[in-house]
Structure formats: C-alpha cells, structure tokens
Amino acid sequence: MGKEDNQGEEYLFKIVLIGDSAVGKSNLLSRFSRDEFDTNSKATIGVEFQTQLVEIEGKEVKAQIWDTAGQERFRAVTSAYYRGAFGALIVYDITRSSTFESVKRWLQELNTHCDTAVAQMLVGNKCDLEDIRAVSVEEGKALAEEEGLFFMETSALDATNVDKAFEIVIREIFSNVSRKLLNSDAYKAQLSVNRVSLVNNSDGAQSSSCCSR
Ligand code: GTP
Ligand code: MG
C-alpha cells in the first residue's frame, strides 16, 4: 500500500463511517478531508476512503477514513469494510427520524464485525436544518449515553463541528491504542487486505477507491 513512501509514519488509524443512505457520510468526509461540500452528491457505490493527516501531541497521525453506501444494494463486503477499524462515526440525519431509528442496527453490525473500534461517535448531521428538525439534541444525547458513545451534531454544509467530531475520535484512538499494535505486521496486513489503489490528489492528500466486492 505504498508504505515505503511513508518513511517515519508512526500512526495509521482506520475509521469507518456508517449510517443510512443520504445522511451525509460522504459530505462529512469531503468536508473534513478537502473542505468541500456537494449539494448534488450521488449515493456512494462500494467503498472509498480518504487519508487525512492530523497532528496530535507533536506526532503525525494518519486517519484513513472509510466511506461506504448506506444502501444495502450498493454496499461492499461487510466484514472487509469493518476489519481493523479503530474508530467509527455512526451518522444519522436530524431531519429524518427513520435514520435515527436505524442507529441501533448499525451499531449491531459494527459490533458483530469489529471488536477493535475503541472510539465510537454518534453524529447527528444536517444541524443547519433546524427548521425541519425531527430528532432533538436530547434524544441524540440520550441514545449516545445509553450506548456508551461520544455525541455531536454536525453540519457538513456549513462545517459546524465536522473537524471536531473526527478529531475527537482520532484523539480517543490515540490514547487507547498502543503504538506497538499499530506498527505490528498483523495490523498493517489487515489494512491492506483489500485491493486498494492510491491516487495522489493535487493538494497532496491521498484518496482511493477500493474494490472489495
Ligand atoms: P449514501 O452514499 O447513499 O450512503 O449517502 P451519504 O450518507 O453519503 O449522503 P451524502 O453525503 O451523499 O449526502 C446526501 C444529501 O444530503 C446530499 O444532497 C447532500 O448535499 C446533503 N447533505 C449532506 N450533509 C448535509 C448537511 O450537513 N446539511 C444539509 N442541509 N445537507 C446535507
Ligand atoms: Mg455516500
């Protein structure tokens, strides 16, 4: 996976985005990694990921954030998606109750396929749409407390709390997972188990598509 290009790399965290279709997973990722938002974004097909550099306590941390389709028919092999993830953002849309009701199902899937996700955050996205809110902040907080998750409301559109949400998850992983484990051959093998092709963007960020279907 091009590791030889990354001499000195110390930390690489895999984080997954999950939640129903159209809750804004892909836009949260594009806001965080490229500061971009797409009003007409298409439903994701298969799996994509972006790698973002974050500095924590003077250390360079690479967050490899994976995004897949909320729609069942477009999703890639589930176990490969979750394999080796240390963090997860479970996203719902504050204007659609059905997406909030799905959160428990997504958590079940996460916990069935992944026993390494030490940092999990419930994310109520689209908080810019206060006028048509259908899920209150209190309901979101209560569910997060019940399930032992961090909680944050975000807007990929106006960028509210987007960096913060990812950074909390990344910091939590940083303080929970030992460097020894992250640098182990077993972990690196897990990350590269899917066939992945890396493309360098002009801004130096790495993006990729992988095809594990
Ligand atoms: P799938 O790939 O099908 O699982 O959907 P997704 O969760 O990746 O949703 P996506 O990011 O494609 O966003 C769906 C729609 O919601 C798009 O029209 C976005 O422009 C819109 N959207 C995403 N985030 C926000 C937000 O924070 N506020 C508002 N108002 N719209 C948003
Ligand atoms: Mg998407």
PDB file of C-alpha atoms and ligand atoms in Angstrom:
ATOM      1  CA  MET A   1       0.000   0.000   0.000  1.00  0.00           C
ATOM      2  CA  GLY A   2       2.821   2.385  -0.733  1.00  0.00           C
ATOM      3  CA  LYS A   3       4.151   2.207   2.824  1.00  0.00           C
ATOM      4  CA  GLU A   4       7.676   2.635   1.507  1.00  0.00           C
ATOM      5  CA  ASP A   5       6.691   6.199   0.522  1.00  0.00           C
ATOM      6  CA  ASN A   6       5.870   6.970   4.106  1.00  0.00           C
ATOM      7  CA  GLN A   7       9.117   6.650   5.984  1.00  0.00           C
ATOM      8  CA  GLY A   8       8.733   7.863   9.536  1.00  0.00           C
ATOM      9  CA  GLU A   9       4.989   7.290   9.577  1.00  0.00           C
ATOM     10  CA  GLU A  10       4.102   6.379  13.101  1.00  0.00           C
ATOM     11  CA  TYR A  11       0.370   6.099  13.352  1.00  0.00           C
ATOM     12  CA  LEU A  12      -2.278   4.929  10.911  1.00  0.00           C
ATOM     13  CA  PHE A  13      -5.855   4.660  12.141  1.00  0.00           C
ATOM     14  CA  LYS A  14      -8.685   3.153  10.185  1.00  0.00           C
ATOM     15  CA  ILE A  15     -12.033   4.822  10.898  1.00  0.00           C
ATOM     16  CA  VAL A  16     -15.350   3.833   9.330  1.00  0.00           C
ATOM     17  CA  LEU A  17     -18.392   5.933   8.520  1.00  0.00           C
ATOM     18  CA  ILE A  18     -21.740   4.157   8.788  1.00  0.00           C
ATOM     19  CA  GLY A  19     -25.400   5.140   8.690  1.00  0.00           C
ATOM     20  CA  ASP A  20     -28.412   5.143   6.385  1.00  0.00           C
ATOM     21  CA  SER A  21     -28.286   6.439   2.843  1.00  0.00           C
ATOM     22  CA  ALA A  22     -28.260  10.228   2.351  1.00  0.00           C
ATOM     23  CA  VAL A  23     -27.481  11.118   5.969  1.00  0.00           C
ATOM     24  CA  GLY A  24     -24.361  12.910   4.689  1.00  0.00           C
ATOM     25  CA  LYS A  25     -21.489  10.461   5.289  1.00  0.00           C
ATOM     26  CA  SER A  26     -19.675  11.273   2.041  1.00  0.00           C
ATOM     27  CA  ASN A  27     -20.088  15.003   2.558  1.00  0.00           C
ATOM     28  CA  LEU A  28     -18.773  14.815   6.119  1.00  0.00           C
ATOM     29  CA  LEU A  29     -15.705  13.080   4.732  1.00  0.00           C
ATOM     30  CA  SER A  30     -15.203  15.549   1.883  1.00  0.00           C
ATOM     31  CA  ARG A  31     -15.683  18.466   4.296  1.00  0.00           C
ATOM     32  CA  PHE A  32     -13.085  17.032   6.668  1.00  0.00           C
ATOM     33  CA  SER A  33     -10.515  15.945   4.084  1.00  0.00           C
ATOM     34  CA  ARG A  34     -10.882  18.623   1.395  1.00  0.00           C
ATOM     35  CA  ASP A  35     -13.159  21.275   2.906  1.00  0.00           C
ATOM     36  CA  GLU A  36     -15.668  20.582   0.140  1.00  0.00           C
ATOM     37  CA  PHE A  37     -19.435  20.118   0.087  1.00  0.00           C
ATOM     38  CA  ASP A  38     -21.547  18.823  -2.776  1.00  0.00           C
ATOM     39  CA  THR A  39     -25.257  19.703  -2.838  1.00  0.00           C
ATOM     40  CA  ASN A  40     -25.870  17.127  -5.557  1.00  0.00           C
ATOM     41  CA  SER A  41     -23.707  14.278  -4.326  1.00  0.00           C
ATOM     42  CA  LYS A  42     -24.627  10.860  -5.664  1.00  0.00           C
ATOM     43  CA  ALA A  43     -25.183   7.805  -3.500  1.00  0.00           C
ATOM     44  CA  THR A  44     -21.922   6.007  -2.815  1.00  0.00           C
ATOM     45  CA  ILE A  45     -21.394   2.692  -4.563  1.00  0.00           C
ATOM     46  CA  GLY A  46     -18.994   0.235  -2.932  1.00  0.00           C
ATOM     47  CA  VAL A  47     -16.217   1.636  -0.763  1.00  0.00           C
ATOM     48  CA  GLU A  48     -13.994   4.703  -0.849  1.00  0.00           C
ATOM     49  CA  PHE A  49     -11.507   6.101   1.561  1.00  0.00           C
ATOM     50  CA  GLN A  50      -9.546   9.279   2.196  1.00  0.00           C
ATOM     51  CA  THR A  51      -6.409   9.679   4.214  1.00  0.00           C
ATOM     52  CA  GLN A  52      -6.044  12.772   6.341  1.00  0.00           C
ATOM     53  CA  LEU A  53      -3.030  13.883   8.359  1.00  0.00           C
ATOM     54  CA  VAL A  54      -3.628  15.142  11.866  1.00  0.00           C
ATOM     55  CA  GLU A  55      -1.032  16.234  14.417  1.00  0.00           C
ATOM     56  CA  ILE A  56      -1.518  15.010  17.957  1.00  0.00           C
ATOM     57  CA  GLU A  57       0.977  15.746  20.713  1.00  0.00           C
ATOM     58  CA  GLY A  58       3.606  16.517  18.114  1.00  0.00           C
ATOM     59  CA  LYS A  59       3.035  13.177  16.385  1.00  0.00           C
ATOM     60  CA  GLU A  60       1.897  12.808  12.812  1.00  0.00           C
ATOM     61  CA  VAL A  61      -1.237  10.713  12.734  1.00  0.00           C
ATOM     62  CA  LYS A  62      -2.791   9.420   9.538  1.00  0.00           C
ATOM     63  CA  ALA A  63      -6.512   8.844   9.693  1.00  0.00           C
ATOM     64  CA  GLN A  64      -7.701   6.520   6.965  1.00  0.00           C
ATOM     65  CA  ILE A  65     -11.424   7.191   6.805  1.00  0.00           C
ATOM     66  CA  TRP A  66     -13.631   4.704   5.016  1.00  0.00           C
ATOM     67  CA  ASP A  67     -16.977   5.538   3.496  1.00  0.00           C
ATOM     68  CA  THR A  68     -19.482   3.091   2.086  1.00  0.00           C
ATOM     69  CA  ALA A  69     -23.012   3.037   0.739  1.00  0.00           C
ATOM     70  CA  GLY A  70     -25.884   3.330   3.182  1.00  0.00           C
ATOM     71  CA  GLN A  71     -27.985   1.498   0.621  1.00  0.00           C
ATOM     72  CA  GLU A  72     -27.719  -2.238   1.085  1.00  0.00           C
ATOM     73  CA  ARG A  73     -27.659  -2.986  -2.646  1.00  0.00           C
ATOM     74  CA  PHE A  74     -24.608  -0.776  -3.186  1.00  0.00           C
ATOM     75  CA  ARG A  75     -22.596  -1.991  -0.238  1.00  0.00           C
ATOM     76  CA  ALA A  76     -19.325  -3.870  -0.432  1.00  0.00           C
ATOM     77  CA  VAL A  77     -18.413  -6.963   1.570  1.00  0.00           C
ATOM     78  CA  THR A  78     -19.241  -6.026   5.136  1.00  0.00           C
ATOM     79  CA  SER A  79     -16.523  -7.831   7.041  1.00  0.00           C
ATOM     80  CA  ALA A  80     -13.765  -6.304   4.895  1.00  0.00           C
ATOM     81  CA  TYR A  81     -15.180  -2.833   5.463  1.00  0.00           C
ATOM     82  CA  TYR A  82     -15.022  -3.129   9.242  1.00  0.00           C
ATOM     83  CA  ARG A  83     -11.820  -5.143   9.510  1.00  0.00           C
ATOM     84  CA  GLY A  84      -9.145  -3.407  11.566  1.00  0.00           C
ATOM     85  CA  ALA A  85     -11.192  -0.262  12.253  1.00  0.00           C
ATOM     86  CA  PHE A  86     -10.282   1.513  15.487  1.00  0.00           C
ATOM     87  CA  GLY A  87     -12.929   4.194  15.227  1.00  0.00           C
ATOM     88  CA  ALA A  88     -16.446   4.629  13.875  1.00  0.00           C
ATOM     89  CA  LEU A  89     -18.803   7.524  13.241  1.00  0.00           C
ATOM     90  CA  ILE A  90     -22.410   6.373  13.238  1.00  0.00           C
ATOM     91  CA  VAL A  91     -24.291   9.060  11.354  1.00  0.00           C
ATOM     92  CA  TYR A  92     -27.994   9.958  11.237  1.00  0.00           C
ATOM     93  CA  ASP A  93     -29.870  12.894   9.732  1.00  0.00           C
ATOM     94  CA  ILE A  94     -31.548  15.095  12.378  1.00  0.00           C
ATOM     95  CA  THR A  95     -34.405  15.797   9.927  1.00  0.00           C
ATOM     96  CA  ARG A  96     -35.328  12.118   9.384  1.00  0.00           C
ATOM     97  CA  SER A  97     -36.340  10.018  12.404  1.00  0.00           C
ATOM     98  CA  SER A  98     -36.026   6.768  10.449  1.00  0.00           C
ATOM     99  CA  THR A  99     -32.268   7.326  10.142  1.00  0.00           C
ATOM    100  CA  PHE A 100     -32.056   7.791  13.926  1.00  0.00           C
ATOM    101  CA  GLU A 101     -34.079   4.624  14.478  1.00  0.00           C
ATOM    102  CA  SER A 102     -31.567   2.731  12.316  1.00  0.00           C
ATOM    103  CA  VAL A 103     -28.649   3.634  14.585  1.00  0.00           C
ATOM    104  CA  LYS A 104     -29.051   0.550  16.791  1.00  0.00           C
ATOM    105  CA  ARG A 105     -28.966  -1.713  13.746  1.00  0.00           C
ATOM    106  CA  TRP A 106     -25.754  -0.045  12.531  1.00  0.00           C
ATOM    107  CA  LEU A 107     -24.203  -0.449  15.977  1.00  0.00           C
ATOM    108  CA  GLN A 108     -25.119  -4.110  15.976  1.00  0.00           C
ATOM    109  CA  GLU A 109     -23.459  -4.575  12.611  1.00  0.00           C
ATOM    110  CA  LEU A 110     -20.367  -2.681  13.761  1.00  0.00           C
ATOM    111  CA  ASN A 111     -20.022  -4.718  16.917  1.00  0.00           C
ATOM    112  CA  THR A 112     -20.629  -8.002  15.115  1.00  0.00           C
ATOM    113  CA  HIS A 113     -17.917  -7.398  12.545  1.00  0.00           C
ATOM    114  CA  CYS A 114     -15.430  -5.367  14.514  1.00  0.00           C
ATOM    115  CA  ASP A 115     -14.051  -5.821  18.012  1.00  0.00           C
ATOM    116  CA  THR A 116     -11.338  -3.187  17.669  1.00  0.00           C
ATOM    117  CA  ALA A 117     -13.407   0.018  17.407  1.00  0.00           C
ATOM    118  CA  VAL A 118     -12.342   1.705  20.643  1.00  0.00           C
ATOM    119  CA  ALA A 119     -13.731   5.113  19.685  1.00  0.00           C
ATOM    120  CA  GLN A 120     -17.316   5.395  18.536  1.00  0.00           C
ATOM    121  CA  MET A 121     -19.230   8.599  17.984  1.00  0.00           C
ATOM    122  CA  LEU A 122     -22.919   9.149  17.280  1.00  0.00           C
ATOM    123  CA  VAL A 123     -23.238  12.002  14.792  1.00  0.00           C
ATOM    124  CA  GLY A 124     -26.489  13.888  14.161  1.00  0.00           C
ATOM    125  CA  ASN A 125     -25.768  15.546  10.813  1.00  0.00           C
ATOM    126  CA  LYS A 126     -27.541  18.412   8.989  1.00  0.00           C
ATOM    127  CA  CYS A 127     -27.903  20.582  12.101  1.00  0.00           C
ATOM    128  CA  ASP A 128     -28.132  23.578   9.734  1.00  0.00           C
ATOM    129  CA  LEU A 129     -31.702  22.411   9.016  1.00  0.00           C
ATOM    130  CA  GLU A 130     -33.069  23.450  12.415  1.00  0.00           C
ATOM    131  CA  ASP A 131     -36.466  24.386  10.898  1.00  0.00           C
ATOM    132  CA  ILE A 132     -37.221  20.822   9.886  1.00  0.00           C
ATOM    133  CA  ARG A 133     -35.522  19.051  12.787  1.00  0.00           C
ATOM    134  CA  ALA A 134     -37.187  15.728  13.675  1.00  0.00           C
ATOM    135  CA  VAL A 135     -34.734  14.379  16.284  1.00  0.00           C
ATOM    136  CA  SER A 136     -33.953  16.559  19.305  1.00  0.00           C
ATOM    137  CA  VAL A 137     -30.475  17.082  20.695  1.00  0.00           C
ATOM    138  CA  GLU A 138     -31.674  15.426  23.927  1.00  0.00           C
ATOM    139  CA  GLU A 139     -32.753  12.272  22.080  1.00  0.00           C
ATOM    140  CA  GLY A 140     -29.370  12.074  20.405  1.00  0.00           C
ATOM    141  CA  LYS A 141     -27.517  12.579  23.682  1.00  0.00           C
ATOM    142  CA  ALA A 142     -29.666  10.021  25.490  1.00  0.00           C
ATOM    143  CA  LEU A 143     -29.026   7.328  22.891  1.00  0.00           C
ATOM    144  CA  ALA A 144     -25.301   8.057  22.910  1.00  0.00           C
ATOM    145  CA  GLU A 145     -25.216   7.767  26.697  1.00  0.00           C
ATOM    146  CA  GLU A 146     -27.183   4.523  26.624  1.00  0.00           C
ATOM    147  CA  GLU A 147     -24.803   3.013  24.084  1.00  0.00           C
ATOM    148  CA  GLY A 148     -21.599   4.479  25.520  1.00  0.00           C
ATOM    149  CA  LEU A 149     -20.827   6.658  22.512  1.00  0.00           C
ATOM    150  CA  PHE A 150     -19.490  10.162  22.087  1.00  0.00           C
ATOM    151  CA  PHE A 151     -22.105  12.500  20.631  1.00  0.00           C
ATOM    152  CA  MET A 152     -22.022  15.524  18.378  1.00  0.00           C
ATOM    153  CA  GLU A 153     -24.346  17.329  15.999  1.00  0.00           C
ATOM    154  CA  THR A 154     -22.668  18.437  12.786  1.00  0.00           C
ATOM    155  CA  SER A 155     -23.311  20.156   9.510  1.00  0.00           C
ATOM    156  CA  ALA A 156     -21.277  19.117   6.504  1.00  0.00           C
ATOM    157  CA  LEU A 157     -22.925  22.045   4.702  1.00  0.00           C
ATOM    158  CA  ASP A 158     -21.721  24.864   6.974  1.00  0.00           C
ATOM    159  CA  ALA A 159     -18.846  22.837   8.525  1.00  0.00           C
ATOM    160  CA  THR A 160     -20.162  23.001  12.110  1.00  0.00           C
ATOM    161  CA  ASN A 161     -18.306  20.505  14.326  1.00  0.00           C
ATOM    162  CA  VAL A 162     -17.054  18.389  11.410  1.00  0.00           C
ATOM    163  CA  ASP A 163     -13.326  18.656  12.181  1.00  0.00           C
ATOM    164  CA  LYS A 164     -14.121  18.411  15.872  1.00  0.00           C
ATOM    165  CA  ALA A 165     -16.062  15.152  15.501  1.00  0.00           C
ATOM    166  CA  PHE A 166     -13.282  13.433  13.544  1.00  0.00           C
ATOM    167  CA  GLU A 167     -10.594  14.820  15.826  1.00  0.00           C
ATOM    168  CA  ILE A 168     -12.288  13.571  18.996  1.00  0.00           C
ATOM    169  CA  VAL A 169     -12.438  10.081  17.515  1.00  0.00           C
ATOM    170  CA  ILE A 170      -8.818  10.254  16.358  1.00  0.00           C
ATOM    171  CA  ARG A 171      -7.624  11.505  19.763  1.00  0.00           C
ATOM    172  CA  GLU A 172      -9.565   8.818  21.567  1.00  0.00           C
ATOM    173  CA  ILE A 173      -7.959   6.137  19.409  1.00  0.00           C
ATOM    174  CA  PHE A 174      -4.572   7.741  20.003  1.00  0.00           C
ATOM    175  CA  SER A 175      -4.976   7.497  23.742  1.00  0.00           C
ATOM    176  CA  ASN A 176      -6.341   3.941  23.652  1.00  0.00           C
ATOM    177  CA  VAL A 177      -4.349   2.034  21.116  1.00  0.00           C
ATOM    178  CA  SER A 178      -0.719   1.274  21.609  1.00  0.00           C
ATOM    179  CA  ARG A 179       1.841   2.175  19.012  1.00  0.00           C
ATOM    180  CA  LYS A 180       3.143  -1.353  19.207  1.00  0.00           C
ATOM    181  CA  LEU A 181      -0.144  -2.712  17.938  1.00  0.00           C
ATOM    182  CA  LEU A 182      -0.442  -0.130  15.161  1.00  0.00           C
ATOM    183  CA  ASN A 183       3.019  -0.927  13.905  1.00  0.00           C
ATOM    184  CA  SER A 184       2.501  -4.659  14.071  1.00  0.00           C
ATOM    185  CA  ASP A 185       2.657  -6.585  10.830  1.00  0.00           C
ATOM    186  CA  ALA A 186      -0.717  -8.138  11.614  1.00  0.00           C
ATOM    187  CA  TYR A 187      -2.424  -4.748  11.757  1.00  0.00           C
ATOM    188  CA  LYS A 188      -0.727  -3.496   8.603  1.00  0.00           C
ATOM    189  CA  ALA A 189      -1.721  -6.687   6.810  1.00  0.00           C
ATOM    190  CA  GLN A 190      -5.319  -6.152   7.897  1.00  0.00           C
ATOM    191  CA  LEU A 191      -5.347  -2.639   6.481  1.00  0.00           C
ATOM    192  CA  SER A 192      -4.013  -3.699   3.128  1.00  0.00           C
ATOM    193  CA  VAL A 193      -6.120  -6.799   2.806  1.00  0.00           C
ATOM    194  CA  ASN A 194      -8.491  -5.156   0.372  1.00  0.00           C
ATOM    195  CA  ARG A 195      -7.240  -4.404  -3.103  1.00  0.00           C
ATOM    196  CA  VAL A 196      -6.530  -0.705  -2.879  1.00  0.00           C
ATOM    197  CA  SER A 197      -5.185   1.728  -5.417  1.00  0.00           C
ATOM    198  CA  LEU A 198      -3.899   5.020  -4.143  1.00  0.00           C
ATOM    199  CA  VAL A 199      -4.139   8.201  -6.155  1.00  0.00           C
ATOM    200  CA  ASN A 200      -2.337  11.370  -5.183  1.00  0.00           C
ATOM    201  CA  ASN A 201      -4.518  14.468  -5.330  1.00  0.00           C
ATOM    202  CA  SER A 202      -3.036  17.795  -6.279  1.00  0.00           C
ATOM    203  CA  ASP A 203      -3.295  19.010  -2.689  1.00  0.00           C
ATOM    204  CA  GLY A 204      -1.148  16.148  -1.550  1.00  0.00           C
ATOM    205  CA  ALA A 205      -3.972  14.289   0.171  1.00  0.00           C
ATOM    206  CA  GLN A 206      -4.419  10.697  -0.779  1.00  0.00           C
ATOM    207  CA  SER A 207      -7.680   9.325  -1.972  1.00  0.00           C
ATOM    208  CA  SER A 208      -8.544   5.927  -3.206  1.00  0.00           C
ATOM    209  CA  SER A 209     -11.141   3.583  -4.421  1.00  0.00           C
ATOM    210  CA  CYS A 210     -11.043   0.018  -3.448  1.00  0.00           C
ATOM    211  CA  CYS A 211     -12.997  -2.777  -4.869  1.00  0.00           C
ATOM    212  CA  SER A 212     -13.608  -5.473  -2.383  1.00  0.00           C
ATOM    213  CA  ARG A 213     -16.885  -6.624  -3.838  1.00  0.00           C
TER     214      ARG A 213
HETATM  215  P1  GTP B   1     -25.017   7.180   0.695  1.00  0.00           P
HETATM  216  O1  GTP B   1     -23.732   7.279  -0.035  1.00  0.00           O
HETATM  217  O2  GTP B   1     -26.182   6.841  -0.182  1.00  0.00           O
HETATM  218  O3  GTP B   1     -24.954   6.250   1.877  1.00  0.00           O
HETATM  219  O4  GTP B   1     -25.357   8.660   1.297  1.00  0.00           O
HETATM  220  P2  GTP B   1     -24.422   9.595   2.200  1.00  0.00           P
HETATM  221  O5  GTP B   1     -24.718   9.309   3.639  1.00  0.00           O
HETATM  222  O6  GTP B   1     -23.012   9.511   1.760  1.00  0.00           O
HETATM  223  O7  GTP B   1     -25.013  11.066   1.910  1.00  0.00           O
HETATM  224  P3  GTP B   1     -24.364  12.245   1.049  1.00  0.00           P
HETATM  225  O8  GTP B   1     -23.116  12.748   1.699  1.00  0.00           O
HETATM  226  O9  GTP B   1     -24.244  11.817  -0.359  1.00  0.00           O
HETATM  227  O10 GTP B   1     -25.466  13.374   1.220  1.00  0.00           O
HETATM  228  C1  GTP B   1     -26.830  13.173   0.850  1.00  0.00           C
HETATM  229  C2  GTP B   1     -27.509  14.507   0.604  1.00  0.00           C
HETATM  230  O11 GTP B   1     -27.571  15.275   1.793  1.00  0.00           O
HETATM  231  C3  GTP B   1     -26.791  15.384  -0.439  1.00  0.00           C
HETATM  232  O12 GTP B   1     -27.761  16.047  -1.212  1.00  0.00           O
HETATM  233  C4  GTP B   1     -26.030  16.373   0.406  1.00  0.00           C
HETATM  234  O13 GTP B   1     -25.827  17.581  -0.272  1.00  0.00           O
HETATM  235  C5  GTP B   1     -26.964  16.537   1.610  1.00  0.00           C
HETATM  236  N1  GTP B   1     -26.221  16.867   2.854  1.00  0.00           N
HETATM  237  C6  GTP B   1     -25.171  16.209   3.383  1.00  0.00           C
HETATM  238  N2  GTP B   1     -24.769  16.780   4.525  1.00  0.00           N
HETATM  239  C7  GTP B   1     -25.593  17.834   4.725  1.00  0.00           C
HETATM  240  C8  GTP B   1     -25.689  18.829   5.755  1.00  0.00           C
HETATM  241  O14 GTP B   1     -24.932  18.883   6.717  1.00  0.00           O
HETATM  242  N3  GTP B   1     -26.702  19.766   5.618  1.00  0.00           N
HETATM  243  C9  GTP B   1     -27.568  19.752   4.568  1.00  0.00           C
HETATM  244  N4  GTP B   1     -28.509  20.703   4.543  1.00  0.00           N
HETATM  245  N5  GTP B   1     -27.495  18.838   3.583  1.00  0.00           N
HETATM  246  C10 GTP B   1     -26.536  17.893   3.670  1.00  0.00           C
HETATM  247 MG    MG B   2     -22.108   8.368   0.380  1.00  0.00          MG
END
